[in-house]
Coordinates of C-alpha atoms and ligand atoms in Angstrom, one line a residue:
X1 CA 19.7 -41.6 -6.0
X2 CA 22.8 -41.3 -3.8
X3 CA 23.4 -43.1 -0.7
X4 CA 23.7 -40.2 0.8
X5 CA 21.1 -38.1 2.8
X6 CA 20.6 -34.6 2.0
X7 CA 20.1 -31.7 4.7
X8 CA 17.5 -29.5 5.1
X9 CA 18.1 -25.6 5.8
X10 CA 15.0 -24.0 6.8
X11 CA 16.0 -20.2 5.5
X12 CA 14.6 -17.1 6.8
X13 CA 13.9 -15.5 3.6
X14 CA 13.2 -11.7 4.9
X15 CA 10.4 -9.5 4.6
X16 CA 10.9 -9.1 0.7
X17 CA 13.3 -6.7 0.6
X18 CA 15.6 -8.7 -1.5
X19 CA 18.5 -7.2 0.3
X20 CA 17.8 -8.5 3.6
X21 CA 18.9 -11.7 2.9
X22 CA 21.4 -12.9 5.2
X23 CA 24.7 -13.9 3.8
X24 CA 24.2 -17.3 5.1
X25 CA 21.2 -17.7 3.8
X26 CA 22.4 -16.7 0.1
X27 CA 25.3 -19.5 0.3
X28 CA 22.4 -22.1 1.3
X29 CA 20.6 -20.7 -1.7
X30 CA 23.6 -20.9 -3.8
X31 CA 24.9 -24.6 -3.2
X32 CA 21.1 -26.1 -2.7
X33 CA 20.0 -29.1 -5.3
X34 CA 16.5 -28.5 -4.7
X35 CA 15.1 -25.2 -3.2
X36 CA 11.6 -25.0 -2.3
X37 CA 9.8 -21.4 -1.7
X38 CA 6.5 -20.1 -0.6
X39 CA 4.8 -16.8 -1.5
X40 CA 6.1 -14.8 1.0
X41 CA 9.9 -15.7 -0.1
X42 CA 10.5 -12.9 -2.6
X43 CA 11.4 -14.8 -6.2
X44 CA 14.4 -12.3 -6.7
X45 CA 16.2 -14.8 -4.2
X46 CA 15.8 -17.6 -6.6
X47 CA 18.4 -16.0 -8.7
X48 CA 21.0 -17.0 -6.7
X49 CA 19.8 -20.8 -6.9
X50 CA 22.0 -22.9 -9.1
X51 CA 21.1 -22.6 -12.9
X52 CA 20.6 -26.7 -12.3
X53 CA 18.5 -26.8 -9.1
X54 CA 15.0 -27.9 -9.1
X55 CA 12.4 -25.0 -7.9
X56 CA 9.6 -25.8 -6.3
X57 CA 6.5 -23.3 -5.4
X58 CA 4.2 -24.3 -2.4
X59 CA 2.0 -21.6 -2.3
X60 CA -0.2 -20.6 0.8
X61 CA -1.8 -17.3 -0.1
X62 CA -4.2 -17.5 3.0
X63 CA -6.4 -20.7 2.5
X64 CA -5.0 -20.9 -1.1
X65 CA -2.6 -23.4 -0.4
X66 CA -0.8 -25.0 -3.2
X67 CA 0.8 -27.6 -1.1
X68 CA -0.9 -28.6 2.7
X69 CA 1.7 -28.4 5.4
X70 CA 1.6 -32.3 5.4
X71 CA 2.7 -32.7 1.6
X72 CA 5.2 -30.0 2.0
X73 CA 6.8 -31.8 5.2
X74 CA 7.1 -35.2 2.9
X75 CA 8.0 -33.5 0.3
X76 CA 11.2 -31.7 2.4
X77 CA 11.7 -35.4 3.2
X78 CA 11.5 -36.9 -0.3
X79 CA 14.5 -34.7 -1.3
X80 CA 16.7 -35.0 1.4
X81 CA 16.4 -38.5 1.4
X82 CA 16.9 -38.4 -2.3
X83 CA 20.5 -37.5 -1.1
X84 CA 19.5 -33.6 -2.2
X85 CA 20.2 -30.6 0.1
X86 CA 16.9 -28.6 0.3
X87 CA 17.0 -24.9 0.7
X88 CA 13.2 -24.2 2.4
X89 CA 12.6 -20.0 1.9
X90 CA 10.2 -18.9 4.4
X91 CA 8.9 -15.3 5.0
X92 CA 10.5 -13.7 7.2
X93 CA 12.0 -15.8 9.8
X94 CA 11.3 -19.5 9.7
X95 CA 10.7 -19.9 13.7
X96 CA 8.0 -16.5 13.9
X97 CA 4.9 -17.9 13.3
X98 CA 6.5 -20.0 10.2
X99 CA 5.4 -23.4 10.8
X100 CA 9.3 -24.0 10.8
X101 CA 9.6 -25.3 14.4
X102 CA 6.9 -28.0 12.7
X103 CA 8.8 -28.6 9.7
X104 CA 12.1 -29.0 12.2
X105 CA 10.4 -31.4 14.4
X106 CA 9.4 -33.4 11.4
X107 CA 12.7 -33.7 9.9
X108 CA 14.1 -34.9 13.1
X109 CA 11.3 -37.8 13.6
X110 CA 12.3 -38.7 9.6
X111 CA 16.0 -38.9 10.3
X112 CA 16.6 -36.2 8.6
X113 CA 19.9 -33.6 9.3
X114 CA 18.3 -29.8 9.0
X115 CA 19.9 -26.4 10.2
X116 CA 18.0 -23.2 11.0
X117 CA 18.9 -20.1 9.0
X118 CA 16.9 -17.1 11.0
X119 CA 15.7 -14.4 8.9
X120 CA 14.6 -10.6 9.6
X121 CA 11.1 -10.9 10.5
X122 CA 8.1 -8.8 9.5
X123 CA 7.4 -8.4 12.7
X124 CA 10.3 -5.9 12.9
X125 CA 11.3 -5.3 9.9
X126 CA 7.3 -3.7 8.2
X127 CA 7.5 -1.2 11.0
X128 CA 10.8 -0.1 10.9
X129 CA 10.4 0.2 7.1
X130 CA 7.1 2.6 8.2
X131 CA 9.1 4.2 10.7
X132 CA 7.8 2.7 13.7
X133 CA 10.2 1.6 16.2
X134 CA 8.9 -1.6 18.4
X135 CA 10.4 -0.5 21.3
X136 CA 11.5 3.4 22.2
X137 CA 12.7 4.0 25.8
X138 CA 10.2 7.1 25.7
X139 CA 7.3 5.1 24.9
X140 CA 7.8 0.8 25.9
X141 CA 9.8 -1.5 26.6
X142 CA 8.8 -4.6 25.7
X143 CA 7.1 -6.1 22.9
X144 CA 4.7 -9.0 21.9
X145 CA 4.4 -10.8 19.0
X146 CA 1.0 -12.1 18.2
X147 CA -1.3 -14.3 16.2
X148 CA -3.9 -12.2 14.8
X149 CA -5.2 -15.4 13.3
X150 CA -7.0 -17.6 15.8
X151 CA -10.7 -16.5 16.0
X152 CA -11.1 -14.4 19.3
X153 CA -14.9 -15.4 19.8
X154 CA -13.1 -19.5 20.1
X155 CA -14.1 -20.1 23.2
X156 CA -11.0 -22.4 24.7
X157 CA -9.0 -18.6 23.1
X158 CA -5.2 -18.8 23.7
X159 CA -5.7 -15.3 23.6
X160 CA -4.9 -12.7 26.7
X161 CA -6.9 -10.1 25.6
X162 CA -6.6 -8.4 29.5
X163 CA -3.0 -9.1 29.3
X164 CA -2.7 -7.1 25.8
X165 CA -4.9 -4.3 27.2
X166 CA -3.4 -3.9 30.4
X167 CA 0.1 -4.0 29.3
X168 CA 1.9 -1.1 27.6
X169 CA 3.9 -3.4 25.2
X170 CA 3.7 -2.6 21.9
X171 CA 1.2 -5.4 20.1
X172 CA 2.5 -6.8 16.8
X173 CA -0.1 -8.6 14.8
X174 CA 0.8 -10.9 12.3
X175 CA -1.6 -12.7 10.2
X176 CA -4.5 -10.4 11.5
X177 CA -5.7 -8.2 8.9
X178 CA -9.1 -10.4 8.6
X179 CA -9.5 -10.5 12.0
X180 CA -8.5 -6.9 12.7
X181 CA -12.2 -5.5 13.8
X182 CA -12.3 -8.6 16.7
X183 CA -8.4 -7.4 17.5
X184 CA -9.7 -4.0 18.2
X185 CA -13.0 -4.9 19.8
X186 CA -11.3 -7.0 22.2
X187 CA -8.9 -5.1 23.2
X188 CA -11.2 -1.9 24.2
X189 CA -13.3 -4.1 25.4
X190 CA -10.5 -5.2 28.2
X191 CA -9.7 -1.6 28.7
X192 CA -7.0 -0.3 25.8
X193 CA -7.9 3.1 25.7
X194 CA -9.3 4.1 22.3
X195 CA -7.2 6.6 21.3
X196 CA -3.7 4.4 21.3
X197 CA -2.7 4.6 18.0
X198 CA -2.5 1.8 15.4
X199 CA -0.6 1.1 12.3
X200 CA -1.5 -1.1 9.5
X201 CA 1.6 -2.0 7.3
X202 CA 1.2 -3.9 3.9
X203 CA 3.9 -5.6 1.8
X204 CA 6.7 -3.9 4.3
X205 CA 10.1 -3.5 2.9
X206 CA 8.9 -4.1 -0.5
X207 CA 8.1 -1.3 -3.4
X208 CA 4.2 -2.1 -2.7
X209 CA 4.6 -1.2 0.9
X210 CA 1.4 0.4 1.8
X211 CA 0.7 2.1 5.6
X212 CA -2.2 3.1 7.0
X213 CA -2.5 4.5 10.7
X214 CA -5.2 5.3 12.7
X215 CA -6.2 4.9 16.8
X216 CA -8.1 1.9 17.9
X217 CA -11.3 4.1 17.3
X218 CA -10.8 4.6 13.3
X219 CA -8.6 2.5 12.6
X220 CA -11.0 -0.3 11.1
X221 CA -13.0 2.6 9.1
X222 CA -9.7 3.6 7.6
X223 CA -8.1 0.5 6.6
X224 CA -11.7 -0.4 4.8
X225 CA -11.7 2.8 2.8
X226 CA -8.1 2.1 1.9
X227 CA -9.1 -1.7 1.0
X228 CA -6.0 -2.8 2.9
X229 CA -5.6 -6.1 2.2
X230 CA -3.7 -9.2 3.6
X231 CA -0.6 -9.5 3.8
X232 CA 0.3 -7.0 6.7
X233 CA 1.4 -6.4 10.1
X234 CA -0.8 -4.4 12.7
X235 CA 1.1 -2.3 15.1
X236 CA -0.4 -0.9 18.3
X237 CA 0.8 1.2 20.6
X238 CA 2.4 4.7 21.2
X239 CA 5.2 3.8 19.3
X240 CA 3.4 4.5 16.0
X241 CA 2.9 7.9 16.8
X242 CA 6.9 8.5 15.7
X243 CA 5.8 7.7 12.3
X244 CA 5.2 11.0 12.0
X245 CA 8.5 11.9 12.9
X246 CA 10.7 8.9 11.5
X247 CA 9.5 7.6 8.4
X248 CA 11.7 7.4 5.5
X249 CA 11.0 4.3 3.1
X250 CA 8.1 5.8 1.9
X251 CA 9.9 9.2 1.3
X252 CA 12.1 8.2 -1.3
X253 CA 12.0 10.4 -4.9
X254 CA 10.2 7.0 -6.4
X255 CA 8.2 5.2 -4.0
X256 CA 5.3 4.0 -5.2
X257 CA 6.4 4.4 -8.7
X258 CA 5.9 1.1 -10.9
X259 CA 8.0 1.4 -13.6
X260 CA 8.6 -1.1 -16.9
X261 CA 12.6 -1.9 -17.9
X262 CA 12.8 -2.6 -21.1
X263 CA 16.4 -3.7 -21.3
X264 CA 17.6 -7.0 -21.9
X265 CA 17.2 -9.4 -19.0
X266 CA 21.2 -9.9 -18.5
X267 CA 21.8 -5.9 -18.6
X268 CA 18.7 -5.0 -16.9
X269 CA 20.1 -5.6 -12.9
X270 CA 21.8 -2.6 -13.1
X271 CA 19.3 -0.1 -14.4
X272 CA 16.8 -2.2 -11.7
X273 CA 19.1 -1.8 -8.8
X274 CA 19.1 1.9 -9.1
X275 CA 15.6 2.3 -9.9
X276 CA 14.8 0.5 -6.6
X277 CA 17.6 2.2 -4.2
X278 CA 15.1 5.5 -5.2
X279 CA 12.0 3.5 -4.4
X280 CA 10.7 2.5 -7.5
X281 CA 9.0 -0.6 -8.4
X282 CA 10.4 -2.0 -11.5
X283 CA 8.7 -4.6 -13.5
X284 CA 11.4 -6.6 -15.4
X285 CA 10.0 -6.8 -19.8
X286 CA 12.9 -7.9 -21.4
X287 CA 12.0 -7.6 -24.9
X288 CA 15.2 -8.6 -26.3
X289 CA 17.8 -11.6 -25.5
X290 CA 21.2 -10.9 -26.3
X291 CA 22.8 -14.0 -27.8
X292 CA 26.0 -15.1 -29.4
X293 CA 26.0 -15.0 -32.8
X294 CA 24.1 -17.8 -34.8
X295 CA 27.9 -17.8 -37.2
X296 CA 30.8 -17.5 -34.5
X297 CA 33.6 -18.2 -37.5
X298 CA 33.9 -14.4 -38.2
X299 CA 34.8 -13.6 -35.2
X300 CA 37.0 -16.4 -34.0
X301 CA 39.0 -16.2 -37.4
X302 CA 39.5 -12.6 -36.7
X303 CA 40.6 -13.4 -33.3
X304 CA 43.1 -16.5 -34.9
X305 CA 44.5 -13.7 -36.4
X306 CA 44.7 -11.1 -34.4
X307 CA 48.3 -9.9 -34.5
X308 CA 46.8 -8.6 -38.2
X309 CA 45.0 -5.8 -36.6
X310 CA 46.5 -2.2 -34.9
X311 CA 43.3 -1.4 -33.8
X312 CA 40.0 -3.1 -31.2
X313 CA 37.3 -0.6 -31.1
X314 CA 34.6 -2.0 -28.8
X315 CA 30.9 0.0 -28.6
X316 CA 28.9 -1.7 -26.5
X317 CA 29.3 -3.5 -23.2
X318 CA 28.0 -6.7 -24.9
X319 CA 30.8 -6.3 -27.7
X320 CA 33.3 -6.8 -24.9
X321 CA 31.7 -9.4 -23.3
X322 CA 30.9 -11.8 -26.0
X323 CA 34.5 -10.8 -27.7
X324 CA 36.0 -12.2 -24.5
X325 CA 34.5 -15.1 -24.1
X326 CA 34.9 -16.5 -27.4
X327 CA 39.0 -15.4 -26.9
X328 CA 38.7 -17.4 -23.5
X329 CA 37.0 -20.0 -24.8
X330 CA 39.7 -20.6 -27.9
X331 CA 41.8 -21.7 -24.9
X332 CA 43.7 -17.3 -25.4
X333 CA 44.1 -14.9 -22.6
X334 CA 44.6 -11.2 -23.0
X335 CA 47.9 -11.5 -24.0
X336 CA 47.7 -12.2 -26.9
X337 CA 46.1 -8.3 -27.5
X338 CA 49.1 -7.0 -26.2
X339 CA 50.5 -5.5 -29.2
X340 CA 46.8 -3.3 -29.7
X341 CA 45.5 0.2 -29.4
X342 CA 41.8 0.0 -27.9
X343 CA 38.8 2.5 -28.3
X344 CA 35.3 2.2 -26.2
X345 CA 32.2 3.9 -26.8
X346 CA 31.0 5.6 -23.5
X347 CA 32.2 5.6 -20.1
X348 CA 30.8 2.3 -19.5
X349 CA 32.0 0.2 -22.0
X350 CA 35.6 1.7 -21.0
X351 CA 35.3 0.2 -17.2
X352 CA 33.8 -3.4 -19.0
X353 CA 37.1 -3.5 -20.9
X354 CA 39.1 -2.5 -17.3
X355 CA 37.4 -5.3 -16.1
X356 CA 39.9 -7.6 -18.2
X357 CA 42.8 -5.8 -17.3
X358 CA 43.1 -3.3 -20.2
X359 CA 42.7 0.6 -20.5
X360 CA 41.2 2.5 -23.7
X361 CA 43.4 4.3 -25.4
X362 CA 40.6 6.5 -26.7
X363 CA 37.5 7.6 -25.0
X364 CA 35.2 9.3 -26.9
X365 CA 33.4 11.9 -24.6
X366 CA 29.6 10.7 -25.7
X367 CA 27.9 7.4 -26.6
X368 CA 27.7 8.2 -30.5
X369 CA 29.6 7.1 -33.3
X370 CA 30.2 10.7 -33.9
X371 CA 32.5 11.7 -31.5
X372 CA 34.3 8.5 -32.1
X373 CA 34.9 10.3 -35.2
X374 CA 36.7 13.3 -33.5
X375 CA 38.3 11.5 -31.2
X376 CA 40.0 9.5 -33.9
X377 CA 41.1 12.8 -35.8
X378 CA 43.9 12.9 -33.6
X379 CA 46.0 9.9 -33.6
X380 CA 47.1 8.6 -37.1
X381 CA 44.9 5.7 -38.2
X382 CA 45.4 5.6 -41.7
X383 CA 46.5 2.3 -43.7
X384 CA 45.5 0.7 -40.0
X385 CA 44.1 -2.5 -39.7
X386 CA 40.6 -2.3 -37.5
X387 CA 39.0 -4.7 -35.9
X388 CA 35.4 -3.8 -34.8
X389 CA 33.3 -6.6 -33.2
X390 CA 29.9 -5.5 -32.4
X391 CA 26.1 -6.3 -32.9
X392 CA 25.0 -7.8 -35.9
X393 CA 23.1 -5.4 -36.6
X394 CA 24.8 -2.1 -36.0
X395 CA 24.9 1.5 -37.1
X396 CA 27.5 1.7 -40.2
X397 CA 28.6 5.4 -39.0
X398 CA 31.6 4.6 -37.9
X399 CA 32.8 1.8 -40.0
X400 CA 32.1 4.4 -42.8
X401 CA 33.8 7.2 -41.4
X402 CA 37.2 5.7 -40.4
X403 CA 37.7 4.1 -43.4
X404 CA 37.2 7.8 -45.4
X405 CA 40.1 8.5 -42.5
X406 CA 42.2 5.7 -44.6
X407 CA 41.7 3.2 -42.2
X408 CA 40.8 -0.3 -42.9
X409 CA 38.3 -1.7 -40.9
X410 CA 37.2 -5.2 -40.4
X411 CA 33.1 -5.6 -38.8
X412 CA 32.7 -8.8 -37.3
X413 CA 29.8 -10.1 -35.4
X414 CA 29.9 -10.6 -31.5
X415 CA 26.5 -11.2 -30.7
X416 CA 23.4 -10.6 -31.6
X417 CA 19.8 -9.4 -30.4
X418 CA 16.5 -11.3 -30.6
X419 CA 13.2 -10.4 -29.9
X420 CA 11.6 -12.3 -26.8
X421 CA 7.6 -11.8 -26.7
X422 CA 7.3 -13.9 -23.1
X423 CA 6.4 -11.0 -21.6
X424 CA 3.8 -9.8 -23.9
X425 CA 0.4 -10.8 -22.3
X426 CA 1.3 -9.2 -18.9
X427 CA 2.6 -6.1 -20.5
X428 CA -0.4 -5.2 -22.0
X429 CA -2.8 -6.4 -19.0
X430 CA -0.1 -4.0 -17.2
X431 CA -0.8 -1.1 -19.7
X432 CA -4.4 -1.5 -20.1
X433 CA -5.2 -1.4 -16.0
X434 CA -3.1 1.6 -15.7
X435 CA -0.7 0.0 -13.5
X436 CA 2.2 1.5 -15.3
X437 CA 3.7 5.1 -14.1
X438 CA 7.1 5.0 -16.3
X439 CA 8.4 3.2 -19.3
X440 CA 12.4 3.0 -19.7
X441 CA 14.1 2.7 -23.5
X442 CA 17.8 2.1 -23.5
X443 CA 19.1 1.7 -26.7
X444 CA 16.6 1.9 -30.6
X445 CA 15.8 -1.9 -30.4
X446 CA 14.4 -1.9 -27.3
X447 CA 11.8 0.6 -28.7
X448 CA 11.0 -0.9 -31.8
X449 CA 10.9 -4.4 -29.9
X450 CA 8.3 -3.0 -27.3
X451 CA 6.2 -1.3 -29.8
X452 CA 6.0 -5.0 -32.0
X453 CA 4.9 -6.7 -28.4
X454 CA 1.8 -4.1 -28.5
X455 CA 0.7 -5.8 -31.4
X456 CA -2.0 -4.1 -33.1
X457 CA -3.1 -2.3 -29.7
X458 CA -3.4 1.6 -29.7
X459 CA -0.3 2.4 -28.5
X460 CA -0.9 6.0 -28.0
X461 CA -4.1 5.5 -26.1
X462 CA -1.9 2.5 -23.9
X463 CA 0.9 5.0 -23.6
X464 CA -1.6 8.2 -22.5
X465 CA -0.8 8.3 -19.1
X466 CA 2.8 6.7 -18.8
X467 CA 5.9 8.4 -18.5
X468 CA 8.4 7.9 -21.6
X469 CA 12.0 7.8 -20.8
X470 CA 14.8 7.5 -23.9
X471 CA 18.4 7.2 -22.8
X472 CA 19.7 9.5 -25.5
X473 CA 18.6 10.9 -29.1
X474 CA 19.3 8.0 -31.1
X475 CA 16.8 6.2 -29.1
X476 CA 14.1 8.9 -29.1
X477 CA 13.8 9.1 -33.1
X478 CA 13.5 5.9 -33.2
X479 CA 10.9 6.5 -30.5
X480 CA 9.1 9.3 -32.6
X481 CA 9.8 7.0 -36.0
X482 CA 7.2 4.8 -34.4
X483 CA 4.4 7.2 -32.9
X484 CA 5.9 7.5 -29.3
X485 CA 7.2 11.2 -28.3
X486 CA 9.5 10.5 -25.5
X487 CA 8.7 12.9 -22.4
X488 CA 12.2 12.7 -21.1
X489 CA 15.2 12.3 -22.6
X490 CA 18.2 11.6 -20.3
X491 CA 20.9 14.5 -20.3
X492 CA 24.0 12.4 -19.8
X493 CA 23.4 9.2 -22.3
X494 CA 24.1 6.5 -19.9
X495 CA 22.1 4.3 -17.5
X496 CA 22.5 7.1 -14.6
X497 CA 21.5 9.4 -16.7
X498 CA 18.9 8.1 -17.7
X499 CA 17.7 7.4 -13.9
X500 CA 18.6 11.3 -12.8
X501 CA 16.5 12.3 -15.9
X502 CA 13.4 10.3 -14.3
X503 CA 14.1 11.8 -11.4
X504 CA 14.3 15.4 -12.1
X505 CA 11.0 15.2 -13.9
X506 CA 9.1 13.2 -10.8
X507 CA 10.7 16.2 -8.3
X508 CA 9.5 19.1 -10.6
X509 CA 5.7 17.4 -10.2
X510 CA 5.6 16.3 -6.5
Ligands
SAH601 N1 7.7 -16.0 9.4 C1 7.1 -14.7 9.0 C2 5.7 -14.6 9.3 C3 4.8 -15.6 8.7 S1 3.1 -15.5 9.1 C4 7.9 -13.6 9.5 O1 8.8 -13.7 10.3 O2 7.8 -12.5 8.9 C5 2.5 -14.5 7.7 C6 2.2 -13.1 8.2 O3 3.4 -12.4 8.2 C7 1.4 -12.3 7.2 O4 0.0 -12.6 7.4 C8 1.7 -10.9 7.6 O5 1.0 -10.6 8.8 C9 3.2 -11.0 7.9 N2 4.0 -10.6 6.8 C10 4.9 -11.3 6.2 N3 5.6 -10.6 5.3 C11 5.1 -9.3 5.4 C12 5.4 -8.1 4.7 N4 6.3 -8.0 3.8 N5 4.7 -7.0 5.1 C13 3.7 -7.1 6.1 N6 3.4 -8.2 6.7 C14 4.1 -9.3 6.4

């Protein structure tokens, strides 16, 4: 308890698409004590809430509600006069049919300060992702937003079903997808001629987006036999015609795609973000955690005495990291390396070192030990002191080959992987109900990890119809070591490679 009171912000969380978030709306996310979210909100958005905020889920999945409106108004109170400032993530935008002008008024009747963060709505946003414009000087201009979720045979109806018929806006439906047969009888019924075409837009912005179209004659027919389900918006109007013309989301090389990433949580953003730019669902099984080492002396004693060593070879991104923050957190900075040559495996290792100010000396041209090997030949490393901090446990290739070179080489351990099994149960259920199109292996452990989360299942009957992706060939013997036979194998043994790989195989079967 503070004396203070906290503030409210009711956020407009967007349509899911996790990139439109306004900027203000990621500060509120990223200072808030408490932030409190509802299905809609897409959970990707709680990763920018502070590693110590509370987070709260109130539901409402149609009648499903976790939390009634009444215990999520105190609740928004509670905090706030806790002395916490509340981030509330709504759907879309928190004053479109968002309850938020409710929540607003409450606050204000409690005392309670609160600012309004609008967000891309729905409304808006599910069409333009389906290629419908709202408004189009060809076709309208001028637009309605509407409930689709009062019942239009109420008899006191706040509905203007001769206003929506008569009028040449385009009608946006929110909430309606129950309802939609009533929608469309209504509005024939007032005189909407039958053939104005109607689109049906599930999950917009989001990798499960799912449109169906249709005219106010077929449309009910069609979204039954597609078993289009709630949450969507209905368009009507001329304006959906242009779909034809102007879609894109659903064009992209991956859409529709769900595909598993393997990599550890902390790594796996990057491999995620460009999986989704394509249009790729990703579902997120980290099977290993990448921790610091359970003995940290090794490494800070070889760090203590680091003005022993000619040499840092670094092979992995993580060896960088981890080496760094233990030199950080010795109360060192990089000058103390000054007097060292440096060597990174792969291109991207190289740019992690940058990132602290330093470049290699020596890139070898692939991700393999080997060519670290050639590379080496040609600078004089014999009777040189090596210091080579990497995972505990690692491939002894190169340890072994520079010291034949006459080099003296010190391992030391920077971090270390574990297996994580969280994930397990939902993997399987995943696997089992075909729900997987693609599964992604970055490095050996990630294989051999995924393979002990299947347990005892068949993997090769679970694996029958999903796409196997291996970064490189270390990974895929591993892969075949253990009964998989990878069906791609990237070209170029890096992250994008691995993604142009899964993409020149989905374009050569369309
Ligand atoms: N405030 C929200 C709307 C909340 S009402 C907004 O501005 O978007 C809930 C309705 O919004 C759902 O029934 C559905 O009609 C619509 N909706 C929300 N997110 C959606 C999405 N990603 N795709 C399609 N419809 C969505």
């Amino acid at each position: 308890m503070t004396d203070k009171t906290g503030i409210v912000y009711l956020i407009g969380a967007g349509p899911g698409d996790p990139g439109l978030l306004t900027i203000k709306a990621k500060e509120c996310i990223e200072t808030a004590d408490v932030v409190v979210y509802d299905y809609l909100a897409s959970p990707f958005l709680l990763e920018y809430a502070r590693k110590d905020a509370q987070i709260i889920y109130v539901g409402k999945k149609g009648g499903d509600h976790t939390l009634t409106q009444d215990k999520i108004n105190q609740l928004l109170v509670d905090k706030a006069k806790q002395g916490f400032d509340v981030a509330r993530l709504k759907g879309g935008d928190p004053f479109v049919f968002g309850r938020g002008g409710e929540e607003a008024q409450m606050l204000l009747s409690h005392g309670v300060a609160y600012e309004v963060v609008p967000g891309v709505t729905s409304a808006i946003a599910a069409p333009a992702y389906a290629g419908i414009p709202v408004t189009h000087r060809d076709h309208t201009s001028f637009v309605s937003f509407i409930t689709g979720h009062e019942d239009p045979t109420k008899k006191d109806s706040s509905m203007q079903w001769d206003v929506y018929a008569k009028s040449n806006a385009t009608l946006v439906f929110l909430m309606g997808v129950k309802n939609l047969e009533n929608i469309v009888k209504n509005l024939v019924k007032h005189g909407k001629p039958s053939d104005t075409p109607v689109a049906l837009v599930r999950w917009g912005t989001t990798a499960r987006q799912q449109t169906v179209t249709g005219t106010l004659e077929t449309i009910v027919e069609r979204v039954t036999l597609a078993k289009l389900k709630s949450p969507a918006i209905i368009v009507i109007g001329h304006v959906v015609s242009l779909r034809q013309e102007l879609a894109w989301f659903d064009k992209k090389p991956l859409f529709g795609k769900q595909i598993v990433v393997t990599r550890a949580r902390a790594q796996a953003s990057d491999l995620v973000s460009k999986l989704s730019k394509l249009g790729a669902r990703c579902i997120e099984i980290p099977t290993i955690l990448i921790a610091p080492p359970e003995d940290i002396a090794p490494l800070k004693k070889s760090i203590k005495n680091i003005t022993d060593y000619d040499w840092l070879i670094f092979t992995s991104v993580n060896g960088v990291k981890f080496f760094f923050d233990t030199l950080f957190d010795m109360g060192k900075d990089v000058r103390v390396l000054g007097h060292l040559k440096f060597a990174c495996i792969g291109p991207v290792t190289k740019e992690r070192l940058k990132e602290y100010g330093i470049i290699s000396d020596i890139l070898p041209d692939t991700y393999r030990a080997e060519s670290v090997i050639d590379a080496f030949s040609m600078v004089e490393i014999k009777n040189k002191k090596v210091l080579l901090p990497r995972a505990k446990i690692a491939r002894t290739i190169l340890p072994e080959e520079l010291t034949k070179m006459g080099a003296c080489v010190d391992e030391v351990t920077a971090y270390e992987t574990q297996l994580y099994t969280g994930a397990k149960d939902e993997l399987i259920s995943l696997l089992e109900n075909n729900e997987i199109d693609a599964v992604t292996f970055t490095s050996s452990s990630t294989v051999s990890n995924f393979m002990s989360q299947l347990e005892s299942k068949d993997a090769e009957k679970l694996l029958k119809n999903v796409v196997t992706v291996s970064i490189g060939p270390i990974t895929s013997e591993t892969a075949r070591s253990l009964g998989i036979e990878p069906d791609i194998e990237a070209e170029a043994y890096t992250i994008q490679g691995l993604v142009d790989s899964l993409l020149t195989y989905y374009e050569s079967r369309p």
